[in-house]
């Protein structure tokens, strides 16, 4: 509604929520003492780590939702040309808001999964990770200006970047 680019709004929200997290925790780490929660990231199912199953659990529905539903077919044009979408009768604000809510939910889920690996969480634990995530998406062919992207290619970009990071 403010007319600012979504990228700027995202970074502003990130900064404000990170500040709220620092205020809520006084900048301290929070330890997690639940054995089931802690063991989740170390366990596997049929030889595949649980955390990779979570990639599949999020990736397949996201692929179907974005590439095989009316919502996804409308979302991509909203990202590339919001004015043309609006003139075509698409509620641009609702689609953008839905995209932000979906991304926030997935990011929150990723934060919970990261906490299972660390067995604790600090408000500054993933500081700088946003650039890695953006790089993975761009490697997968997602446009920073909207309208282009693929779940499968983004996951491939993330796997490539993760492999390079571990290799180095």
Short mmCIF file of C-alpha atoms in Angstrom, two decimals:
data_model
loop_
_atom_site.label_atom_id
_atom_site.label_comp_id
_atom_site.label_asym_id
_atom_site.label_seq_id
_atom_site.Cartn_x
_atom_site.Cartn_y
_atom_site.Cartn_z
CA UNK A 1 0.00 0.00 0.00
CA UNK A 2 2.97 2.34 0.56
CA UNK A 3 4.23 1.95 -3.00
CA UNK A 4 7.68 0.78 -1.92
CA UNK A 5 9.40 -2.12 -3.69
CA UNK A 6 8.75 -5.50 -2.02
CA UNK A 7 12.50 -6.06 -1.60
CA UNK A 8 12.81 -2.88 0.51
CA UNK A 9 9.73 -3.80 2.58
CA UNK A 10 11.20 -7.27 3.18
CA UNK A 11 14.52 -5.87 4.42
CA UNK A 12 12.76 -3.29 6.61
CA UNK A 13 10.57 -5.99 8.15
CA UNK A 14 13.63 -8.20 8.69
CA UNK A 15 15.43 -5.40 10.50
CA UNK A 16 12.45 -4.53 12.70
CA UNK A 17 11.70 -8.16 13.62
CA UNK A 18 15.36 -8.82 14.37
CA UNK A 19 15.28 -5.82 16.71
CA UNK A 20 12.13 -7.14 18.41
CA UNK A 21 13.87 -10.50 18.84
CA UNK A 22 16.85 -8.79 20.47
CA UNK A 23 14.55 -6.89 22.82
CA UNK A 24 12.55 -10.00 23.77
CA UNK A 25 15.65 -12.06 24.57
CA UNK A 26 17.92 -9.25 25.82
CA UNK A 27 20.34 -10.46 23.16
CA UNK A 28 20.79 -13.84 24.85
CA UNK A 29 20.60 -17.32 23.37
CA UNK A 30 17.70 -19.55 24.26
CA UNK A 31 18.57 -23.18 25.02
CA UNK A 32 16.20 -25.93 23.98
CA UNK A 33 16.17 -28.88 26.38
CA UNK A 34 13.64 -31.15 24.67
CA UNK A 35 15.29 -34.41 23.58
CA UNK A 36 12.77 -35.19 20.83
CA UNK A 37 13.21 -31.70 19.39
CA UNK A 38 16.99 -31.97 19.55
CA UNK A 39 17.15 -35.44 18.02
CA UNK A 40 14.92 -34.59 15.06
CA UNK A 41 17.74 -33.11 12.97
CA UNK A 42 20.04 -36.08 13.66
CA UNK A 43 17.58 -38.84 12.84
CA UNK A 44 16.64 -40.23 9.44
CA UNK A 45 13.79 -42.12 7.83
CA UNK A 46 14.61 -44.95 5.36
CA UNK A 47 18.18 -43.68 5.22
CA UNK A 48 17.28 -40.09 4.28
CA UNK A 49 17.88 -37.38 6.91
CA UNK A 50 14.76 -35.86 8.45
CA UNK A 51 15.80 -32.36 7.41
CA UNK A 52 15.86 -33.41 3.75
CA UNK A 53 12.37 -34.85 4.17
CA UNK A 54 11.32 -31.38 5.29
CA UNK A 55 12.65 -29.96 2.00
CA UNK A 56 10.41 -32.45 0.20
CA UNK A 57 7.51 -31.71 2.57
CA UNK A 58 7.65 -28.01 1.69
CA UNK A 59 8.95 -28.27 -1.88
CA UNK A 60 6.33 -30.54 -3.44
CA UNK A 61 3.27 -28.61 -2.20
CA UNK A 62 4.98 -25.31 -3.08
CA UNK A 63 5.66 -26.61 -6.59
CA UNK A 64 2.06 -27.74 -7.04
CA UNK A 65 0.73 -24.53 -5.51
CA UNK A 66 2.90 -22.20 -7.63
CA UNK A 67 2.98 -24.08 -10.93
CA UNK A 68 -0.34 -25.94 -11.09
CA UNK A 69 -2.90 -23.71 -9.40
CA UNK A 70 -4.74 -20.56 -10.31
CA UNK A 71 -3.04 -18.76 -7.41
CA UNK A 72 0.41 -19.51 -8.88
CA UNK A 73 -0.67 -18.65 -12.43
CA UNK A 74 -1.82 -15.23 -11.18
CA UNK A 75 1.12 -14.68 -8.83
CA UNK A 76 3.81 -14.78 -11.51
CA UNK A 77 2.17 -12.04 -13.64
CA UNK A 78 1.59 -9.95 -10.50
CA UNK A 79 5.33 -10.15 -9.89
CA UNK A 80 6.33 -9.18 -13.41
CA UNK A 81 3.69 -6.51 -14.16
CA UNK A 82 1.37 -5.62 -11.31
CA UNK A 83 -0.42 -2.90 -13.27
CA UNK A 84 -1.31 -5.23 -16.14
CA UNK A 85 -2.52 -7.81 -13.61
CA UNK A 86 -4.64 -5.19 -11.87
CA UNK A 87 -6.18 -4.13 -15.19
CA UNK A 88 -6.95 -7.81 -15.86
CA UNK A 89 -9.02 -7.98 -12.69
CA UNK A 90 -6.49 -9.57 -10.35
CA UNK A 91 -6.47 -8.35 -6.74
CA UNK A 92 -2.77 -7.47 -6.72
CA UNK A 93 -2.67 -6.51 -3.04
CA UNK A 94 -4.19 -9.84 -1.96
CA UNK A 95 -1.75 -11.85 -4.09
CA UNK A 96 1.27 -9.93 -2.82
CA UNK A 97 0.07 -10.25 0.77
CA UNK A 98 -0.47 -14.00 0.26
CA UNK A 99 3.04 -14.35 -1.13
CA UNK A 100 4.51 -12.52 1.87
CA UNK A 101 2.52 -14.65 4.33
CA UNK A 102 3.56 -17.87 2.56
CA UNK A 103 7.23 -16.85 2.51
CA UNK A 104 7.08 -15.83 6.17
CA UNK A 105 5.57 -19.15 7.18
CA UNK A 106 8.23 -21.10 5.29
CA UNK A 107 10.99 -18.91 6.75
CA UNK A 108 9.62 -19.50 10.26
CA UNK A 109 9.54 -23.24 9.61
CA UNK A 110 13.16 -23.08 8.39
CA UNK A 111 14.12 -21.24 11.57
CA UNK A 112 12.55 -23.97 13.70
CA UNK A 113 14.45 -26.62 11.72
CA UNK A 114 17.67 -24.68 12.19
CA UNK A 115 17.01 -24.56 15.94
CA UNK A 116 16.77 -28.38 15.97
CA UNK A 117 20.32 -28.51 14.63
CA UNK A 118 21.76 -25.99 17.08
CA UNK A 119 19.73 -27.05 20.15
CA UNK A 120 19.49 -23.35 20.89
CA UNK A 121 18.69 -20.15 19.10
CA UNK A 122 19.96 -16.61 19.33
CA UNK A 123 18.34 -13.56 17.80
CA UNK A 124 21.47 -13.01 15.70
CA UNK A 125 22.05 -16.68 14.77
CA UNK A 126 21.11 -16.40 11.10
CA UNK A 127 22.32 -12.88 10.51
CA UNK A 128 23.63 -12.67 6.94
CA UNK A 129 21.73 -15.79 5.86
CA UNK A 130 19.36 -13.64 3.82
CA UNK A 131 22.12 -12.99 1.28
CA UNK A 132 22.80 -16.72 0.98
CA UNK A 133 19.10 -17.40 0.42
CA UNK A 134 18.90 -14.68 -2.23
CA UNK A 135 22.00 -16.10 -3.95
CA UNK A 136 20.47 -19.59 -3.98
CA UNK A 137 17.26 -18.26 -5.52
CA UNK A 138 19.17 -16.30 -8.16
CA UNK A 139 21.29 -19.36 -8.98
CA UNK A 140 17.99 -21.17 -9.52
CA UNK A 141 16.85 -18.57 -12.04
CA UNK A 142 14.51 -16.50 -9.87
CA UNK A 143 14.34 -12.85 -10.89
CA UNK A 144 14.82 -10.19 -8.23
CA UNK A 145 12.29 -8.10 -10.12
CA UNK A 146 9.57 -10.76 -9.95
CA UNK A 147 7.63 -12.76 -12.48
CA UNK A 148 10.14 -15.56 -13.01
CA UNK A 149 11.18 -18.48 -10.86
CA UNK A 150 10.80 -22.16 -10.20
CA UNK A 151 10.66 -24.17 -6.99
CA UNK A 152 12.68 -27.03 -8.51
CA UNK A 153 15.39 -24.72 -9.86
CA UNK A 154 15.56 -22.78 -6.58
CA UNK A 155 16.02 -26.02 -4.61
CA UNK A 156 18.73 -27.01 -7.11
CA UNK A 157 20.38 -23.60 -6.63
CA UNK A 158 20.28 -24.04 -2.85
CA UNK A 159 21.79 -27.54 -3.11
CA UNK A 160 24.54 -26.24 -5.40
CA UNK A 161 25.33 -23.35 -3.08
CA UNK A 162 25.25 -25.61 -0.01
CA UNK A 163 27.58 -28.09 -1.74
CA UNK A 164 30.00 -25.31 -2.70
CA UNK A 165 29.94 -23.88 0.82
CA UNK A 166 30.67 -27.27 2.39
CA UNK A 167 33.31 -28.01 -0.24
CA UNK A 168 35.18 -24.80 0.47
#
